[in-house]
Coordinates of N, CA and C in Angstrom, one line a residue:
M2 N 14.1 -14.4 -9.3 CA 14.2 -13.0 -9.0 C 12.9 -12.3 -9.0
P3 N 12.5 -11.6 -8.0 CA 11.2 -10.9 -8.0 C 11.2 -9.8 -9.1
N4 N 10.0 -9.5 -9.6 CA 9.8 -8.5 -10.6 C 9.7 -7.1 -9.8
T5 N 10.6 -6.2 -10.1 CA 10.6 -4.9 -9.5 C 9.7 -3.9 -10.4
K6 N 8.6 -3.5 -9.8 CA 7.8 -2.5 -10.5 C 8.3 -1.1 -10.3
P7 N 8.4 -0.3 -11.3 CA 9.1 1.0 -11.2 C 8.1 2.0 -10.5
L8 N 7.7 1.6 -9.3 CA 6.9 2.5 -8.5 C 7.6 2.8 -7.2
G9 N 7.4 4.0 -6.7 CA 8.0 4.4 -5.5 C 7.4 5.7 -5.0
T10 N 7.7 6.0 -3.7 CA 7.2 7.2 -3.1 C 8.1 7.5 -2.0
T11 N 7.7 8.4 -1.1 CA 8.4 8.7 0.2 C 7.3 8.7 1.3
V12 N 7.9 8.6 2.5 CA 7.0 8.7 3.7 C 6.7 10.1 4.0
L13 N 5.3 10.4 4.1 CA 4.9 11.7 4.4 C 4.8 11.9 5.9
A14 N 4.4 10.9 6.6 CA 4.2 11.0 8.1 C 4.2 9.6 8.7
V15 N 4.6 9.5 10.0 CA 4.6 8.2 10.7 C 3.9 8.5 12.0
H16 N 3.2 7.4 12.5 CA 2.3 7.5 13.7 C 2.4 6.3 14.5
C17 N 2.2 6.4 15.8 CA 2.3 5.3 16.8 C 1.4 5.7 18.0
D18 N 0.8 4.7 18.6 CA 0.0 4.9 19.8 C 0.0 3.6 20.6
A19 N 0.4 3.7 21.9 CA 0.5 2.5 22.7 C -0.9 2.0 23.1
E20 N -1.9 2.9 23.0 CA -3.3 2.6 23.4 C -4.1 2.2 22.1
H21 N -5.2 1.4 22.4 CA -6.1 1.1 21.3 C -7.1 2.2 21.1
R22 N -6.6 3.2 20.4 CA -7.5 4.4 20.0 C -7.6 4.4 18.5
F23 N -8.7 5.1 18.1 CA -8.9 5.1 16.6 C -7.8 5.8 15.8
S24 N -7.4 6.9 16.3 CA -6.3 7.7 15.6 C -5.0 7.5 16.3
K25 N -3.9 7.7 15.6 CA -2.6 7.6 16.2 C -1.9 8.9 16.1
Q26 N -0.9 9.1 17.1 CA -0.2 10.3 17.2 C 1.0 10.4 16.3
A27 N 1.2 11.6 15.7 CA 2.4 11.8 14.8 C 3.6 11.7 15.6
T28 N 4.7 11.2 15.1 CA 6.0 11.1 15.7 C 7.1 11.4 14.7
L29 N 8.3 11.6 15.2 CA 9.4 11.9 14.3 C 9.8 10.7 13.5
S30 N 9.8 9.5 14.2 CA 10.2 8.2 13.5 C 9.5 7.1 14.2
I31 N 9.4 6.0 13.6 CA 8.9 4.7 14.2 C 10.0 3.7 14.0
T32 N 10.0 2.7 14.9 CA 11.0 1.6 14.8 C 10.2 0.3 14.5
M33 N 10.4 -0.3 13.4 CA 9.7 -1.5 13.0 C 10.6 -2.7 13.4
M34 N 10.0 -3.7 14.0 CA 10.7 -4.9 14.5 C 10.2 -6.1 13.7
Q35 N 11.2 -6.8 13.2 CA 10.8 -8.0 12.4 C 9.8 -8.9 13.0
G36 N 8.8 -9.2 12.3 CA 7.8 -10.2 12.8 C 6.9 -9.7 13.9
L37 N 7.0 -8.4 14.3 CA 6.3 -7.9 15.4 C 5.5 -6.6 15.1
G38 N 6.0 -5.7 14.3 CA 5.3 -4.5 14.0 C 6.1 -3.3 14.5
V39 N 5.3 -2.2 14.9 CA 5.9 -0.9 15.3 C 6.1 -1.0 16.8
K40 N 7.3 -0.8 17.2 CA 7.7 -0.8 18.6 C 6.9 0.2 19.4
G41 N 6.2 -0.1 20.5 CA 5.5 0.8 21.3 C 4.0 1.0 20.8
D42 N 3.6 0.4 19.7 CA 2.3 0.5 19.2 C 1.4 -0.5 19.8
A43 N 0.1 -0.2 19.9 CA -0.9 -1.2 20.5 C -1.0 -2.4 19.6
H44 N -0.7 -2.4 18.4 CA -0.8 -3.6 17.5 C 0.5 -4.4 17.4
Y45 N 1.4 -4.1 18.2 CA 2.7 -4.7 18.2 C 2.6 -6.1 18.8
G46 N 3.1 -7.1 18.0 CA 3.2 -8.5 18.6 C 3.1 -9.5 17.4
A47 N 3.6 -10.7 17.7 CA 3.6 -11.8 16.7 C 2.2 -12.4 16.5
T48 N 1.4 -12.3 17.6 CA 0.0 -12.8 17.4 C -0.9 -11.6 17.3
V49 N -2.1 -11.9 16.9 CA -3.1 -10.8 16.6 C -3.3 -9.9 17.8
Q50 N -3.4 -8.6 17.6 CA -3.6 -7.6 18.6 C -4.9 -6.9 18.5
H51 N -5.6 -7.0 17.3 CA -6.8 -6.3 17.1 C -7.9 -6.9 18.1
R52 N -8.5 -6.1 18.9 CA -9.2 -6.6 20.1 C -10.4 -7.5 19.7
S53 N -11.1 -7.2 18.6 CA -12.2 -8.1 18.3 C -11.7 -9.5 17.8
R54 N -10.5 -9.5 17.2 CA -9.9 -10.8 16.7 C -9.3 -11.6 17.9
V55 N -8.8 -10.8 18.8 CA -8.2 -11.5 20.0 C -9.3 -12.3 20.7
K56 N -10.5 -11.7 20.8 CA -11.6 -12.4 21.5 C -12.0 -13.7 20.8
V57 N -11.8 -13.8 19.4 CA -12.1 -15.0 18.7 C -11.1 -16.0 18.8
D58 N -9.8 -15.6 18.6 CA -8.7 -16.5 18.7 C -7.4 -15.8 18.9
P59 N -6.9 -15.7 20.2 CA -5.7 -14.9 20.4 C -4.4 -15.5 19.9
T60 N -4.5 -16.7 19.4 CA -3.2 -17.3 18.9 C -3.0 -17.1 17.4
Q61 N -4.0 -16.4 16.7 CA -3.8 -16.1 15.3 C -2.5 -15.3 15.0
P62 N -1.9 -15.6 13.9 CA -0.7 -14.7 13.6 C -1.1 -13.3 13.3
N63 N -0.3 -12.4 13.7 CA -0.6 -10.9 13.5 C -0.2 -10.5 12.1
L64 N -1.2 -10.5 11.2 CA -1.0 -10.1 9.8 C -1.3 -8.6 9.6
R65 N -1.5 -7.9 10.7 CA -1.9 -6.5 10.7 C -0.9 -5.7 11.5
Q66 N 0.4 -5.9 11.3 CA 1.4 -5.3 12.2 C 1.6 -3.8 11.9
V67 N 1.5 -3.5 10.6 CA 1.8 -2.1 10.1 C 0.7 -1.7 9.1
H68 N 0.0 -0.6 9.4 CA -1.1 -0.1 8.6 C -0.6 1.1 7.7
L69 N -0.8 1.1 6.4 CA -0.4 2.2 5.5 C -1.6 2.7 4.8
I70 N -1.5 4.1 4.5 CA -2.5 4.8 3.7 C -1.7 5.7 2.8
S71 N -2.2 5.9 1.6 CA -1.7 6.9 0.7 C -2.3 8.3 1.0
A72 N -1.5 9.4 1.0 CA -2.0 10.7 1.4 C -3.2 11.2 0.5
D73 N -3.2 10.8 -0.7 CA -4.3 11.3 -1.6 C -5.7 10.8 -1.2
L74 N -5.7 9.8 -0.3 CA -7.0 9.3 0.2 C -7.6 10.4 1.0
F75 N -6.8 11.2 1.8 CA -7.4 12.3 2.5 C -7.9 13.4 1.6
D76 N -7.3 13.7 0.5 CA -7.8 14.6 -0.5 C -9.1 14.1 -1.0
H77 N -9.2 12.8 -1.4 CA -10.4 12.2 -1.9 C -11.6 12.4 -0.9
L78 N -11.3 12.0 0.4 CA -12.3 12.1 1.4 C -12.7 13.6 1.7
N79 N -11.7 14.4 1.7 CA -12.0 15.9 1.9 C -12.9 16.4 0.8
G80 N -12.7 15.9 -0.4 CA -13.6 16.3 -1.5 C -15.0 15.8 -1.4
L81 N -15.2 14.7 -0.5 CA -16.5 14.2 -0.3 C -17.2 14.9 0.9
G82 N -16.5 15.9 1.4 CA -17.1 16.7 2.5 C -16.6 16.4 3.9
H83 N -15.6 15.5 4.0 CA -15.0 15.2 5.3 C -13.7 16.0 5.5
T84 N -13.3 16.1 6.8 CA -12.1 16.8 7.1 C -11.2 15.8 7.8
L85 N -10.2 15.4 7.2 CA -9.3 14.3 7.7 C -7.8 14.7 7.4
K86 N -6.9 14.3 8.3 CA -5.5 14.5 8.1 C -4.8 13.2 8.5
P87 N -3.5 13.1 8.1 CA -2.7 11.9 8.4 C -2.7 11.5 9.9
G88 N -2.9 10.2 10.1 CA -2.9 9.6 11.4 C -4.3 9.5 12.0
E89 N -5.2 10.2 11.5 CA -6.6 10.2 12.1 C -7.3 8.9 11.7
L90 N -6.9 8.2 10.7 CA -7.5 6.9 10.4 C -6.8 5.7 11.0
G91 N -5.8 6.1 11.9 CA -5.1 5.0 12.6 C -3.9 4.4 11.9
E92 N -3.5 4.9 10.8 CA -2.3 4.3 10.1 C -1.0 4.6 10.8
N93 N -0.1 3.7 10.6 CA 1.3 3.9 11.1 C 2.1 4.7 10.2
I94 N 1.9 4.5 8.9 CA 2.7 5.2 7.8 C 1.7 5.8 6.8
T95 N 1.9 7.1 6.6 CA 1.2 7.8 5.5 C 2.2 8.0 4.4
L96 N 1.9 7.4 3.2 CA 2.8 7.5 2.1 C 2.4 8.8 1.3
A97 N 3.4 9.5 0.8 CA 3.2 10.7 0.0 C 2.6 10.2 -1.3
S98 N 1.6 11.0 -1.8 CA 1.0 10.7 -3.1 C 2.1 10.8 -4.2
A99 N 2.1 9.8 -5.1 CA 3.0 9.7 -6.2 C 2.3 9.2 -7.4
P100 N 2.8 9.6 -8.6 CA 2.2 9.0 -9.9 C 2.2 7.5 -9.9
G101 N 1.1 6.9 -10.1 CA 0.9 5.5 -10.1 C 0.9 4.8 -8.8
L102 N 0.9 5.6 -7.7 CA 0.9 5.0 -6.4 C 0.0 5.8 -5.4
G103 N -1.2 6.1 -5.9 CA -2.2 6.8 -5.0 C -2.9 5.7 -4.2
W104 N -4.0 6.1 -3.6 CA -4.8 5.2 -2.7 C -5.3 4.1 -3.5
R105 N -5.8 4.3 -4.7 CA -6.4 3.3 -5.6 C -5.4 2.2 -5.9
E106 N -4.2 2.7 -6.4 CA -3.1 1.7 -6.8 C -2.6 1.0 -5.6
L107 N -2.5 1.6 -4.4 CA -2.0 1.0 -3.2 C -2.9 -0.2 -2.9
I108 N -4.2 0.0 -2.9 CA -5.1 -1.1 -2.5 C -5.2 -2.2 -3.6
D109 N -4.8 -1.9 -4.8 CA -4.8 -2.8 -5.9 C -3.5 -3.7 -6.0
L110 N -2.5 -3.4 -5.2 CA -1.3 -4.2 -5.2 C -1.6 -5.6 -4.7
P111 N -0.9 -6.6 -5.3 CA -1.2 -8.0 -4.8 C -0.6 -8.3 -3.5
V112 N -1.1 -9.4 -2.9 CA -0.6 -9.9 -1.6 C 0.9 -10.2 -1.9
K113 N 1.6 -10.1 -0.8 CA 3.1 -10.3 -0.8 C 3.9 -9.3 -1.5
T114 N 3.3 -8.2 -2.0 CA 4.1 -7.1 -2.5 C 5.0 -6.6 -1.3
R115 N 6.2 -6.3 -1.7 CA 7.1 -5.8 -0.6 C 7.3 -4.3 -0.8
L116 N 7.3 -3.6 0.3 CA 7.7 -2.2 0.4 C 9.0 -2.0 1.1
I117 N 10.0 -1.6 0.3 CA 11.4 -1.5 0.9 C 11.7 0.0 1.2
F118 N 12.0 0.3 2.4 CA 12.3 1.6 2.9 C 13.8 1.9 2.9
E119 N 14.2 3.0 2.3 CA 15.6 3.3 2.2 C 15.9 4.7 2.7
D120 N 17.0 4.9 3.4 CA 17.4 6.2 3.9 C 18.0 7.0 2.7
A121 N 18.5 8.2 3.1 CA 19.1 9.1 2.1 C 20.3 8.5 1.4
N122 N 21.0 7.6 2.0 CA 22.1 7.0 1.4 C 21.8 5.7 0.6
G123 N 20.5 5.4 0.5 CA 20.1 4.2 -0.3 C 20.2 2.9 0.5
T124 N 20.5 3.0 1.8 CA 20.6 1.9 2.7 C 19.2 1.4 3.2
T125 N 18.9 0.1 3.1 CA 17.6 -0.3 3.5 C 17.4 -0.2 5.0
C126 N 16.3 0.5 5.4 CA 16.0 0.7 6.8 C 14.7 0.1 7.2
G127 N 14.2 -0.9 6.5 CA 13.0 -1.6 6.8 C 12.4 -2.2 5.6
E128 N 11.6 -3.2 5.8 CA 10.9 -3.9 4.7 C 9.6 -4.5 5.2
L129 N 8.5 -4.2 4.5 CA 7.2 -4.7 4.8 C 6.7 -5.6 3.7
E130 N 5.8 -6.6 4.0 CA 5.1 -7.4 3.0 C 3.6 -7.2 3.2
L131 N 2.9 -6.8 2.1 CA 1.5 -6.6 2.2 C 0.7 -7.9 2.4
T132 N -0.2 -7.8 3.3 CA -1.0 -9.0 3.7 C -2.5 -8.9 3.3
G133 N -3.0 -7.7 3.3 CA -4.4 -7.5 2.9 C -4.9 -6.1 3.2
L134 N -6.2 -6.0 3.0 CA -6.8 -4.6 3.1 C -7.4 -4.4 4.5
R135 N -7.3 -3.2 5.0 CA -8.0 -2.9 6.3 C -9.5 -2.8 6.0
N136 N -10.3 -3.5 6.8 CA -11.7 -3.5 6.7 C -12.3 -2.3 7.5
P137 N -13.0 -1.4 6.9 CA -13.6 -0.3 7.6 C -14.7 -0.8 8.6
C138 N -14.7 -0.3 9.8 CA -15.6 -0.8 10.8 C -16.4 0.4 11.4
I139 N -17.3 0.1 12.3 CA -18.2 1.1 12.8 C -17.5 2.2 13.5
Q140 N -16.3 1.9 14.0 CA -15.5 3.0 14.7 C -15.3 4.2 13.8
I141 N -15.2 3.9 12.5 CA -15.0 5.0 11.5 C -16.2 6.0 11.5
E142 N -17.4 5.4 11.6 CA -18.6 6.2 11.7 C -18.7 6.9 13.0
D143 N -18.2 6.3 14.1 CA -18.2 6.9 15.4 C -17.2 8.1 15.4
F144 N -16.2 8.0 14.6 CA -15.2 9.1 14.5 C -15.7 10.3 13.8
Q145 N -16.4 10.0 12.7 CA -16.9 11.1 11.9 C -18.2 10.6 11.2
K146 N -19.3 11.3 11.4 CA -20.6 10.9 10.8 C -20.5 10.8 9.3
N147 N -21.1 9.7 8.8 CA -21.2 9.4 7.3 C -19.8 9.1 6.7
L148 N -18.8 8.9 7.5 CA -17.5 8.5 7.0 C -17.4 7.1 6.5
L149 N -18.2 6.2 7.2 CA -18.1 4.8 6.8 C -18.6 4.6 5.3
P150 N -19.8 5.1 4.9 CA -20.1 4.9 3.5 C -19.1 5.5 2.5
A151 N -18.4 6.6 2.9 CA -17.4 7.2 2.1 C -16.2 6.3 1.9
M152 N -16.0 5.4 2.8 CA -14.9 4.5 2.8 C -15.1 3.2 1.9
L153 N -16.4 3.1 1.5 CA -16.7 1.9 0.7 C -17.2 2.4 -0.7
D154 N -16.9 1.6 -1.7 CA -17.4 1.9 -3.1 C -17.5 0.6 -3.8
R155 N -17.9 0.7 -5.0 CA -18.0 -0.5 -5.9 C -17.2 -0.3 -7.2
D156 N -16.4 -1.3 -7.6 CA -15.7 -1.1 -8.9 C -16.6 -1.4 -10.1
P157 N -16.2 -1.3 -11.3 CA -17.1 -1.5 -12.5 C -17.6 -2.9 -12.5
D158 N -17.0 -3.9 -11.8 CA -17.5 -5.3 -11.8 C -18.4 -5.5 -10.6
G159 N -18.6 -4.5 -9.9 CA -19.5 -4.6 -8.7 C -18.8 -5.1 -7.4
Q160 N -17.5 -5.3 -7.5 CA -16.8 -5.7 -6.3 C -16.6 -4.6 -5.3
L161 N -16.8 -4.9 -4.0 CA -16.6 -3.9 -3.0 C -15.2 -3.4 -2.9
V162 N -15.1 -2.1 -2.8 CA -13.8 -1.4 -2.7 C -13.7 -0.8 -1.3
R163 N -12.7 -1.3 -0.6 CA -12.4 -0.8 0.8 C -11.2 0.2 0.6
K164 N -11.5 1.4 1.0 CA -10.5 2.5 0.8 C -9.5 2.7 2.0
T165 N -9.7 2.0 3.0 CA -9.0 2.3 4.3 C -7.6 1.8 4.4
G166 N -6.9 1.6 3.3 CA -5.5 1.3 3.3 C -5.2 -0.2 3.4
V167 N -3.9 -0.4 3.5 CA -3.4 -1.8 3.5 C -2.7 -2.2 4.8
M168 N -2.7 -3.5 5.1 CA -2.0 -4.0 6.2 C -0.8 -4.8 5.8
S169 N 0.2 -4.9 6.7 CA 1.4 -5.6 6.4 C 2.1 -6.2 7.6
I170 N 3.1 -7.1 7.3 CA 4.0 -7.6 8.3 C 5.4 -7.1 8.1
V171 N 6.2 -7.1 9.1 CA 7.6 -6.6 9.0 C 8.5 -7.7 8.7
L172 N 9.1 -7.6 7.5 CA 10.1 -8.6 7.1 C 11.5 -8.3 7.6
Q173 N 11.8 -7.0 7.6 CA 13.1 -6.5 8.1 C 12.8 -5.2 8.9
G174 N 13.3 -5.2 10.1 CA 13.1 -4.1 11.0 C 14.0 -2.9 10.7
G175 N 13.7 -1.8 11.3 CA 14.5 -0.6 11.1 C 13.8 0.6 11.5
E176 N 14.4 1.8 11.4 CA 13.8 3.1 11.7 C 13.3 3.7 10.4
V177 N 12.0 4.2 10.5 CA 11.4 4.8 9.3 C 11.0 6.2 9.8
R178 N 11.3 7.2 9.0 CA 10.9 8.6 9.4 C 10.4 9.3 8.2
V179 N 9.9 10.5 8.3 CA 9.5 11.4 7.2 C 10.6 11.5 6.2
D180 N 10.2 11.4 4.9 CA 11.1 11.5 3.7 C 11.9 10.3 3.4
T181 N 11.7 9.2 4.2 CA 12.3 7.9 3.9 C 11.7 7.5 2.5
Q182 N 12.6 7.0 1.6 CA 12.2 6.5 0.3 C 11.5 5.2 0.4
V183 N 10.5 4.9 -0.4 CA 9.8 3.7 -0.5 C 9.9 3.1 -1.9
R184 N 10.3 1.9 -2.0 CA 10.4 1.2 -3.3 C 9.4 0.0 -3.3
V185 N 8.7 -0.2 -4.3 CA 7.7 -1.2 -4.4 C 8.2 -2.4 -5.2
V186 N 8.2 -3.6 -4.7 CA 8.6 -4.8 -5.4 C 7.5 -5.8 -5.4
L187 N 7.0 -6.1 -6.6 CA 5.9 -7.1 -6.8 C 6.4 -8.5 -6.6
P188 N 5.5 -9.4 -6.1 CA 5.9 -10.8 -6.0 C 5.9 -11.5 -7.4
E189 N 6.4 -12.7 -7.5 CA 6.4 -13.4 -8.8 C 4.9 -13.7 -9.1
P190 N 4.5 -13.7 -10.4 CA 3.1 -14.1 -10.7 C 3.0 -15.6 -10.6
P191 N 1.7 -16.1 -10.5 CA 0.5 -15.3 -10.6 C 0.2 -14.5 -9.3
H192 N -0.3 -13.3 -9.5 CA -0.6 -12.4 -8.4 C -2.0 -12.7 -7.8
Q193 N -2.0 -12.5 -6.4 CA -3.2 -12.8 -5.7 C -3.7 -11.4 -5.2
R194 N -5.0 -11.2 -5.5 CA -5.6 -9.9 -5.1 C -5.7 -9.8 -3.5
M195 N -5.5 -8.7 -3.0 CA -5.6 -8.5 -1.5 C -7.1 -8.5 -1.2
E196 N -7.4 -9.2 -0.1 CA -8.7 -9.2 0.5 C -8.7 -8.6 1.9
R197 N -9.9 -8.3 2.5 CA -9.9 -7.8 3.8 C -9.2 -8.7 4.8
I198 N -8.6 -8.1 5.8 CA -7.8 -9.0 6.7 C -8.0 -8.4 8.1

């Protein structure tokens, strides 16, 4: 039986874009499809859709189907002098800030952590499995000057901290909208730290 960590939050915003643009458009809901990602999104597919990775090997499995960010990351970046809002960093799902599940805790969750989405009746309407960290690239700097260095930091051990959210695959499809409940379920130990993906 997996260990359920008493962490949870709600969905603050959802985004989708059929084109490979840096930011994504806000929408009322997104439809997640098992093993594929967000229906209608440029990163939808069983194999890798990220353009630079497609050039290297288009047959790689798509481990970046759904991108998530915690909303308090925008507060953090705005405090560093940037002006950002949900969707502008290209995430599909912006999670509401919650005690114990801000941007730092989100990127510290282990690989294979499951995020279970539930509607107002408690019925599961989607499930994701975390695969790794989004790696900030030069497009971030093109989007807003000096944003790339703000997206990187060092922890007390000197390890690089990538603040740009987490990537996931869809284990169970369904419709996710604003205010959908999110429950965090950790995998069985030993836990594996997420790396860039």
